[in-house]
PDB file of C-alpha atoms in Angstrom:
ATOM      1  CA  UNK T  19       0.000   0.000   0.000  1.00 47.00           C
ATOM      2  CA  UNK T  20       2.834   2.387   0.710  1.00 45.00           C
ATOM      3  CA  UNK T  21       3.959   2.648  -2.949  1.00 51.00           C
ATOM      4  CA  UNK T  22       0.347   3.187  -3.981  1.00 45.00           C
ATOM      5  CA  UNK T  23      -0.123   5.912  -1.354  1.00 51.00           C
ATOM      6  CA  UNK T  24       3.066   7.666  -2.453  1.00 49.00           C
ATOM      7  CA  UNK T  25       1.950   7.593  -6.088  1.00 47.00           C
ATOM      8  CA  UNK T  26      -1.439   9.084  -5.182  1.00 54.00           C
ATOM      9  CA  UNK T  27       0.203  11.866  -3.192  1.00 57.00           C
ATOM     10  CA  UNK T  28       2.518  12.738  -6.096  1.00 51.00           C
ATOM     11  CA  UNK T  29      -0.438  12.879  -8.505  1.00 53.00           C
ATOM     12  CA  UNK T  30      -2.448  15.122  -6.172  1.00 57.00           C
ATOM     13  CA  UNK T  31       0.513  17.499  -5.756  1.00 55.00           C
ATOM     14  CA  UNK T  32       0.940  17.767  -9.510  1.00 54.00           C
ATOM     15  CA  UNK T  33      -2.755  18.560  -9.879  1.00 53.00           C
ATOM     16  CA  UNK T  34      -2.577  21.305  -7.287  1.00 51.00           C
ATOM     17  CA  UNK T  35       0.511  22.763  -8.972  1.00 49.00           C
ATOM     18  CA  UNK T  36      -1.252  22.798 -12.331  1.00 48.00           C
ATOM     19  CA  UNK T  37      -4.258  24.523 -10.787  1.00 48.00           C
ATOM     20  CA  UNK T  38      -2.128  27.168  -9.136  1.00 48.00           C
ATOM     21  CA  UNK T  39       0.022  27.815 -12.217  1.00 48.00           C
ATOM     22  CA  UNK T  40      -2.853  27.900 -14.726  1.00 50.00           C
ATOM     23  CA  UNK T  41      -4.233  31.334 -15.793  1.00 48.00           C
ATOM     24  CA  UNK T  42      -7.877  31.867 -15.048  1.00 55.00           C
ATOM     25  CA  UNK T  43     -10.142  33.301 -17.780  1.00 58.00           C
ATOM     26  CA  UNK T  44     -11.166  36.285 -15.651  1.00 55.00           C
ATOM     27  CA  UNK T  45      -7.538  37.435 -15.458  1.00 56.00           C
ATOM     28  CA  UNK T  46      -7.325  37.778 -19.243  1.00 65.00           C
ATOM     29  CA  UNK T  47     -10.686  39.548 -19.256  1.00 67.00           C
ATOM     30  CA  UNK T  48      -9.401  42.112 -16.743  1.00 67.00           C
ATOM     31  CA  UNK T  49      -6.341  42.755 -18.888  1.00 68.00           C
ATOM     32  CA  UNK T  50      -8.501  43.276 -21.971  1.00 69.00           C
ATOM     33  CA  UNK T  51     -10.825  45.641 -20.069  1.00 66.00           C
ATOM     34  CA  UNK T  52      -7.830  47.606 -18.825  1.00 66.00           C
ATOM     35  CA  UNK T  53      -6.471  47.969 -22.357  1.00 66.00           C
ATOM     36  CA  UNK T  54      -9.861  49.158 -23.618  1.00 71.00           C
ATOM     37  CA  UNK T  55     -10.115  51.660 -20.766  1.00 66.00           C
ATOM     38  CA  UNK T  56      -6.654  53.113 -21.485  1.00 62.00           C
ATOM     39  CA  UNK T  57      -7.440  53.325 -25.212  1.00 64.00           C
ATOM     40  CA  UNK T  58     -10.716  55.155 -24.484  1.00 66.00           C
ATOM     41  CA  UNK T  59      -8.948  57.606 -22.176  1.00 63.00           C
ATOM     42  CA  UNK T  60      -6.308  58.325 -24.804  1.00 66.00           C
ATOM     43  CA  UNK T  61      -9.004  58.867 -27.415  1.00 68.00           C
ATOM     44  CA  UNK T  62     -10.862  61.312 -25.166  1.00 67.00           C
ATOM     45  CA  UNK T  63      -7.627  63.167 -24.377  1.00 66.00           C
ATOM     46  CA  UNK T  64      -6.908  63.430 -28.103  1.00 66.00           C
ATOM     47  CA  UNK T  65     -10.413  64.798 -28.654  1.00 74.00           C
ATOM     48  CA  UNK T  66      -9.735  67.541 -26.089  1.00 74.00           C
ATOM     49  CA  UNK T  67      -6.515  68.486 -27.868  1.00 76.00           C
ATOM     50  CA  UNK T  68      -8.359  68.491 -31.190  1.00 79.00           C
ATOM     51  CA  UNK T  69     -10.874  71.000 -29.813  1.00 83.00           C
ATOM     52  CA  UNK T  70      -8.010  73.225 -28.695  1.00 83.00           C
ATOM     53  CA  UNK T  71      -6.420  72.943 -32.149  1.00 84.00           C
ATOM     54  CA  UNK T  72      -9.720  73.865 -33.831  1.00 85.00           C
ATOM     55  CA  UNK T  73      -9.972  76.884 -31.526  1.00 85.00           C
ATOM     56  CA  UNK T  74      -6.611  78.261 -32.675  1.00 86.00           C
ATOM     57  CA  UNK T  75      -7.323  77.458 -36.325  1.00 88.00           C
ATOM     58  CA  UNK T  76     -10.617  79.342 -36.238  1.00 89.00           C
ATOM     59  CA  UNK T  77      -9.010  82.204 -34.339  1.00 89.00           C
ATOM     60  CA  UNK T  78      -6.190  82.626 -36.847  1.00 91.00           C
ATOM     61  CA  UNK T  79      -8.550  82.262 -39.797  1.00 91.00           C
ATOM     62  CA  UNK T  80     -10.711  85.114 -38.513  1.00 92.00           C
ATOM     63  CA  UNK T  81      -7.769  87.441 -37.910  1.00 93.00           C
ATOM     64  CA  UNK T  82      -6.313  86.593 -41.336  1.00 93.00           C
ATOM     65  CA  UNK T  83      -9.612  87.611 -42.938  1.00 93.00           C
ATOM     66  CA  UNK T  84      -9.671  90.917 -41.048  1.00 92.00           C
ATOM     67  CA  UNK T  85      -6.027  91.632 -41.854  1.00 94.00           C
ATOM     68  CA  UNK T  86      -6.671  91.046 -45.557  1.00 94.00           C
ATOM     69  CA  UNK T  87      -9.416  93.688 -45.426  1.00 94.00           C
ATOM     70  CA  UNK T  88      -7.007  96.135 -43.756  1.00 93.00           C
ATOM     71  CA  UNK T  89      -4.408  95.400 -46.448  1.00 93.00           C
ATOM     72  CA  UNK T  90      -7.031  96.162 -49.086  1.00 92.00           C
ATOM     73  CA  UNK T  91      -7.784  99.526 -47.464  1.00 89.00           C
ATOM     74  CA  UNK T  92      -4.078 100.377 -47.420  1.00 91.00           C
ATOM     75  CA  UNK T  93      -3.639  99.400 -51.054  1.00 90.00           C
ATOM     76  CA  UNK T  94      -6.600 101.544 -52.118  1.00 88.00           C
ATOM     77  CA  UNK T  95      -5.229 104.513 -50.186  1.00 85.00           C
ATOM     78  CA  UNK T  96      -1.869 104.185 -51.932  1.00 85.00           C
ATOM     79  CA  UNK T  97      -3.365 103.854 -55.395  1.00 84.00           C
ATOM     80  CA  UNK T  98      -6.490 106.004 -55.368  1.00 80.00           C
ATOM     81  CA  UNK T  99      -5.304 109.160 -53.618  1.00 76.00           C
ATOM     82  CA  UNK T 100      -3.646 111.575 -56.016  1.00 76.00           C
ATOM     83  CA  UNK T 101      -1.959 114.537 -54.361  1.00 71.00           C
ATOM     84  CA  UNK T 102      -2.313 117.493 -56.711  1.00 69.00           C
ATOM     85  CA  UNK T 103      -0.147 120.598 -56.919  1.00 71.00           C
ATOM     86  CA  UNK T 104      -2.811 122.625 -55.092  1.00 71.00           C
ATOM     87  CA  UNK T 105      -2.702 120.172 -52.187  1.00 66.00           C
ATOM     88  CA  UNK T 106       1.073 120.418 -52.029  1.00 67.00           C
ATOM     89  CA  UNK T 107       0.881 124.204 -52.158  1.00 68.00           C
ATOM     90  CA  UNK T 108      -1.535 124.180 -49.207  1.00 64.00           C
ATOM     91  CA  UNK T 109       0.967 122.163 -47.188  1.00 62.00           C
ATOM     92  CA  UNK T 110       3.891 124.434 -48.050  1.00 63.00           C
ATOM     93  CA  UNK T 111       4.906 127.408 -45.846  1.00 62.00           C
ATOM     94  CA  UNK T 112       2.558 130.324 -46.447  1.00 60.00           C
ATOM     95  CA  UNK T 113      -0.202 128.058 -47.714  1.00 56.00           C
ATOM     96  CA  UNK T 114      -3.557 127.292 -46.162  1.00 55.00           C
ATOM     97  CA  UNK T 115      -2.109 126.212 -42.804  1.00 53.00           C
ATOM     98  CA  UNK T 116       0.617 128.924 -42.615  1.00 50.00           C
ATOM     99  CA  UNK T 117       3.103 126.223 -41.582  1.00 55.00           C
ATOM    100  CA  UNK T 118       5.424 123.614 -42.990  1.00 56.00           C
ATOM    101  CA  UNK T 119       3.275 120.509 -43.412  1.00 64.00           C
ATOM    102  CA  UNK T 120       4.831 118.907 -46.455  1.00 70.00           C
ATOM    103  CA  UNK T 121       6.169 116.159 -44.182  1.00 78.00           C
ATOM    104  CA  UNK T 122       2.608 114.869 -43.917  1.00 79.00           C
ATOM    105  CA  UNK T 123       2.811 113.515 -47.438  1.00 79.00           C
ATOM    106  CA  UNK T 124       5.801 111.393 -46.432  1.00 83.00           C
ATOM    107  CA  UNK T 125       4.055 110.273 -43.248  1.00 87.00           C
ATOM    108  CA  UNK T 126       0.936 109.389 -45.216  1.00 87.00           C
ATOM    109  CA  UNK T 127       2.687 107.182 -47.746  1.00 88.00           C
ATOM    110  CA  UNK T 128       4.924 105.672 -45.078  1.00 92.00           C
ATOM    111  CA  UNK T 129       2.060 104.779 -42.729  1.00 93.00           C
ATOM    112  CA  UNK T 130      -0.090 103.404 -45.566  1.00 92.00           C
ATOM    113  CA  UNK T 131       2.809 101.241 -46.767  1.00 93.00           C
ATOM    114  CA  UNK T 132       3.483 100.091 -43.197  1.00 95.00           C
ATOM    115  CA  UNK T 133      -0.188  99.210 -42.788  1.00 94.00           C
ATOM    116  CA  UNK T 134      -0.142  97.068 -45.904  1.00 94.00           C
ATOM    117  CA  UNK T 135       3.124  95.353 -44.926  1.00 95.00           C
ATOM    118  CA  UNK T 136       1.983  94.532 -41.377  1.00 95.00           C
ATOM    119  CA  UNK T 137      -1.420  93.324 -42.560  1.00 95.00           C
ATOM    120  CA  UNK T 138       0.151  91.078 -45.193  1.00 95.00           C
ATOM    121  CA  UNK T 139       2.567  89.730 -42.584  1.00 95.00           C
ATOM    122  CA  UNK T 140      -0.383  88.900 -40.325  1.00 95.00           C
ATOM    123  CA  UNK T 141      -2.245  87.181 -43.161  1.00 94.00           C
ATOM    124  CA  UNK T 142       0.774  85.092 -44.173  1.00 94.00           C
ATOM    125  CA  UNK T 143       1.851  84.027 -40.669  1.00 93.00           C
ATOM    126  CA  UNK T 144      -1.718  83.165 -39.639  1.00 93.00           C
ATOM    127  CA  UNK T 145      -2.187  81.168 -42.850  1.00 92.00           C
ATOM    128  CA  UNK T 146       1.142  79.370 -42.340  1.00 92.00           C
ATOM    129  CA  UNK T 147       0.204  78.432 -38.774  1.00 91.00           C
ATOM    130  CA  UNK T 148      -3.216  77.171 -39.850  1.00 90.00           C
ATOM    131  CA  UNK T 149      -2.031  75.114 -42.823  1.00 89.00           C
ATOM    132  CA  UNK T 150       1.092  73.599 -41.279  1.00 90.00           C
ATOM    133  CA  UNK T 151      -0.582  73.087 -37.897  1.00 88.00           C
ATOM    134  CA  UNK T 152      -3.398  71.092 -39.451  1.00 84.00           C
ATOM    135  CA  UNK T 153      -0.919  69.107 -41.535  1.00 87.00           C
ATOM    136  CA  UNK T 154       1.214  68.243 -38.504  1.00 86.00           C
ATOM    137  CA  UNK T 155      -1.800  67.207 -36.444  1.00 83.00           C
ATOM    138  CA  UNK T 156      -3.268  64.966 -39.165  1.00 81.00           C
ATOM    139  CA  UNK T 157      -0.182  63.423 -40.756  1.00 83.00           C
ATOM    140  CA  UNK T 158       2.404  63.541 -37.978  1.00 82.00           C
ATOM    141  CA  UNK T 159       3.443  60.742 -35.605  1.00 84.00           C
ATOM    142  CA  UNK T 160       2.091  60.143 -32.112  1.00 78.00           C
ATOM    143  CA  UNK T 161       2.045  63.354 -30.077  1.00 79.00           C
ATOM    144  CA  UNK T 162       1.818  65.614 -33.139  1.00 81.00           C
ATOM    145  CA  UNK T 163      -1.489  67.152 -32.042  1.00 81.00           C
ATOM    146  CA  UNK T 164       0.064  68.399 -28.802  1.00 83.00           C
ATOM    147  CA  UNK T 165       3.066  69.749 -30.704  1.00 85.00           C
ATOM    148  CA  UNK T 166       0.821  71.534 -33.229  1.00 86.00           C
ATOM    149  CA  UNK T 167      -1.180  73.175 -30.439  1.00 85.00           C
ATOM    150  CA  UNK T 168       1.999  74.284 -28.652  1.00 85.00           C
ATOM    151  CA  UNK T 169       3.493  75.832 -31.810  1.00 87.00           C
ATOM    152  CA  UNK T 170       0.269  77.648 -32.702  1.00 87.00           C
ATOM    153  CA  UNK T 171       0.004  78.942 -29.147  1.00 87.00           C
ATOM    154  CA  UNK T 172       3.490  80.479 -29.403  1.00 89.00           C
ATOM    155  CA  UNK T 173       2.617  82.327 -32.620  1.00 88.00           C
ATOM    156  CA  UNK T 174      -0.391  84.168 -31.221  1.00 87.00           C
ATOM    157  CA  UNK T 175       1.649  87.010 -29.697  1.00 90.00           C
ATOM    158  CA  UNK T 176       3.382  88.059 -32.914  1.00 91.00           C
ATOM    159  CA  UNK T 177       0.186  87.709 -34.947  1.00 93.00           C
ATOM    160  CA  UNK T 178      -1.912  89.906 -32.666  1.00 92.00           C
ATOM    161  CA  UNK T 179       0.849  92.498 -32.195  1.00 93.00           C
ATOM    162  CA  UNK T 180       1.376  92.962 -35.937  1.00 94.00           C
ATOM    163  CA  UNK T 181      -2.364  93.154 -36.522  1.00 94.00           C
ATOM    164  CA  UNK T 182      -2.733  95.833 -33.830  1.00 92.00           C
ATOM    165  CA  UNK T 183       0.170  97.817 -35.299  1.00 94.00           C
ATOM    166  CA  UNK T 184      -1.426  97.645 -38.746  1.00 94.00           C
ATOM    167  CA  UNK T 185      -4.617  99.185 -37.353  1.00 92.00           C
ATOM    168  CA  UNK T 186      -2.600 101.906 -35.623  1.00 92.00           C
ATOM    169  CA  UNK T 187      -0.708 102.821 -38.793  1.00 93.00           C
ATOM    170  CA  UNK T 188      -4.005 102.801 -40.720  1.00 92.00           C
ATOM    171  CA  UNK T 189      -5.401 105.421 -38.339  1.00 91.00           C
ATOM    172  CA  UNK T 190      -2.235 107.516 -38.770  1.00 91.00           C
ATOM    173  CA  UNK T 191      -2.619 107.301 -42.558  1.00 91.00           C
ATOM    174  CA  UNK T 192      -6.263 108.382 -42.299  1.00 89.00           C
ATOM    175  CA  UNK T 193      -5.360 111.405 -40.129  1.00 89.00           C
ATOM    176  CA  UNK T 194      -2.587 112.577 -42.457  1.00 87.00           C
ATOM    177  CA  UNK T 195      -4.861 112.050 -45.465  1.00 85.00           C
ATOM    178  CA  UNK T 196      -7.438 114.357 -43.900  1.00 83.00           C
ATOM    179  CA  UNK T 197      -4.831 117.114 -43.491  1.00 81.00           C
ATOM    180  CA  UNK T 198      -3.686 116.682 -47.082  1.00 79.00           C
ATOM    181  CA  UNK T 199      -7.091 116.528 -48.748  1.00 79.00           C
ATOM    182  CA  UNK T 200      -9.894 117.923 -46.572  1.00 77.00           C
ATOM    183  CA  UNK T 201      -8.802 121.464 -45.770  1.00 73.00           C
ATOM    184  CA  UNK T 202     -10.472 123.085 -42.785  1.00 73.00           C
ATOM    185  CA  UNK T 203     -12.391 119.918 -41.888  1.00 79.00           C
ATOM    186  CA  UNK T 204      -9.089 118.114 -41.198  1.00 79.00           C
ATOM    187  CA  UNK T 205      -9.085 119.116 -37.527  1.00 82.00           C
ATOM    188  CA  UNK T 206     -12.556 117.691 -36.941  1.00 87.00           C
ATOM    189  CA  UNK T 207     -11.803 114.503 -38.881  1.00 87.00           C
ATOM    190  CA  UNK T 208      -8.515 114.014 -37.018  1.00 86.00           C
ATOM    191  CA  UNK T 209     -10.364 114.338 -33.719  1.00 90.00           C
ATOM    192  CA  UNK T 210     -12.800 111.630 -34.794  1.00 90.00           C
ATOM    193  CA  UNK T 211     -10.020 109.218 -35.698  1.00 88.00           C
ATOM    194  CA  UNK T 212      -8.116 109.931 -32.488  1.00 90.00           C
ATOM    195  CA  UNK T 213     -11.286 109.382 -30.451  1.00 92.00           C
ATOM    196  CA  UNK T 214     -11.805 106.103 -32.289  1.00 89.00           C
ATOM    197  CA  UNK T 215      -8.252 104.986 -31.511  1.00 89.00           C
ATOM    198  CA  UNK T 216      -8.492 105.884 -27.824  1.00 91.00           C
ATOM    199  CA  UNK T 217     -11.911 104.250 -27.555  1.00 92.00           C
ATOM    200  CA  UNK T 218     -10.630 101.034 -29.087  1.00 89.00           C
ATOM    201  CA  UNK T 219      -7.647 100.904 -26.755  1.00 89.00           C
ATOM    202  CA  UNK T 220      -9.809 101.551 -23.700  1.00 92.00           C
ATOM    203  CA  UNK T 221     -12.459  99.028 -24.745  1.00 91.00           C
ATOM    204  CA  UNK T 222      -9.797  96.432 -25.407  1.00 87.00           C
ATOM    205  CA  UNK T 223      -8.360  96.844 -21.927  1.00 90.00           C
ATOM    206  CA  UNK T 224     -11.830  96.654 -20.351  1.00 90.00           C
ATOM    207  CA  UNK T 225     -12.814  93.492 -22.212  1.00 89.00           C
ATOM    208  CA  UNK T 226      -9.427  91.933 -21.551  1.00 85.00           C
ATOM    209  CA  UNK T 227      -9.927  92.512 -17.824  1.00 88.00           C
ATOM    210  CA  UNK T 228     -13.512  91.186 -17.918  1.00 87.00           C
ATOM    211  CA  UNK T 229     -12.572  87.988 -19.738  1.00 84.00           C
ATOM    212  CA  UNK T 230      -9.278  87.493 -17.930  1.00 84.00           C
ATOM    213  CA  UNK T 231      -8.491  83.970 -16.714  1.00 79.00           C
ATOM    214  CA  UNK T 232      -5.938  83.636 -13.889  1.00 80.00           C
ATOM    215  CA  UNK T 233      -2.889  81.629 -14.867  1.00 72.00           C
ATOM    216  CA  UNK T 234      -3.413  79.114 -12.076  1.00 70.00           C
ATOM    217  CA  UNK T 235      -6.991  78.506 -13.275  1.00 67.00           C
ATOM    218  CA  UNK T 236      -6.151  78.205 -16.970  1.00 63.00           C
ATOM    219  CA  UNK T 237      -7.509  74.957 -18.392  1.00 64.00           C
ATOM    220  CA  UNK T 238      -5.773  73.340 -21.356  1.00 63.00           C
ATOM    221  CA  UNK T 239      -6.305  70.158 -23.286  1.00 56.00           C
ATOM    222  CA  UNK T 240      -3.166  68.326 -22.177  1.00 58.00           C
ATOM    223  CA  UNK T 241      -3.906  65.126 -20.245  1.00 55.00           C
ATOM    224  CA  UNK T 242      -1.345  62.804 -18.683  1.00 56.00           C
ATOM    225  CA  UNK T 243      -2.609  59.268 -18.116  1.00 50.00           C
ATOM    226  CA  UNK T 244       0.469  57.924 -16.353  1.00 51.00           C
TER     227      UNK T 244
END
């Protein structure tokens, strides 16, 4: 009986070892569920980044459209306005204004040219950021959406500064044009344009303060899973 008992014990031990070393079906199911959960989280995080990318694309597209309109105004002012000899005589010493104002012609052409250059710069840079940002996000490797958003975020300062400077130089061109062309009404027209400029600056500061988001409360689309 002893050999038989020993053989039975060895068989039972082998069975217990096989049971302990075998993988249960529920363990593989948990692993699959975990993989699906991580994939869903990554997909949702990518969707958040995509919304942020669409925000910058729409923002730059709008400002590019507005800058193209400003460039059109500047081009028309350079082409359409013809300064006659009577206008130049009125700006000369002893003319209508009894002062030396011939420098206004130079300021007019310079500010109109600067307006067109800054507006075209804004249009081109905003278009570059939109086209190449979309291309990087769609055709780039893993992590390209985050990189596209980061690059577009860095370009916003230069785009908005050049657009604001183009509007400022456009107002300067309009004021000098009124002194060249409008005669006595130039003072009133200049006051209107200056009031417009000051009102825009003040309103911009007010709205910036109203819509301000503290840096510590700024929410972005970056999500770190691990």
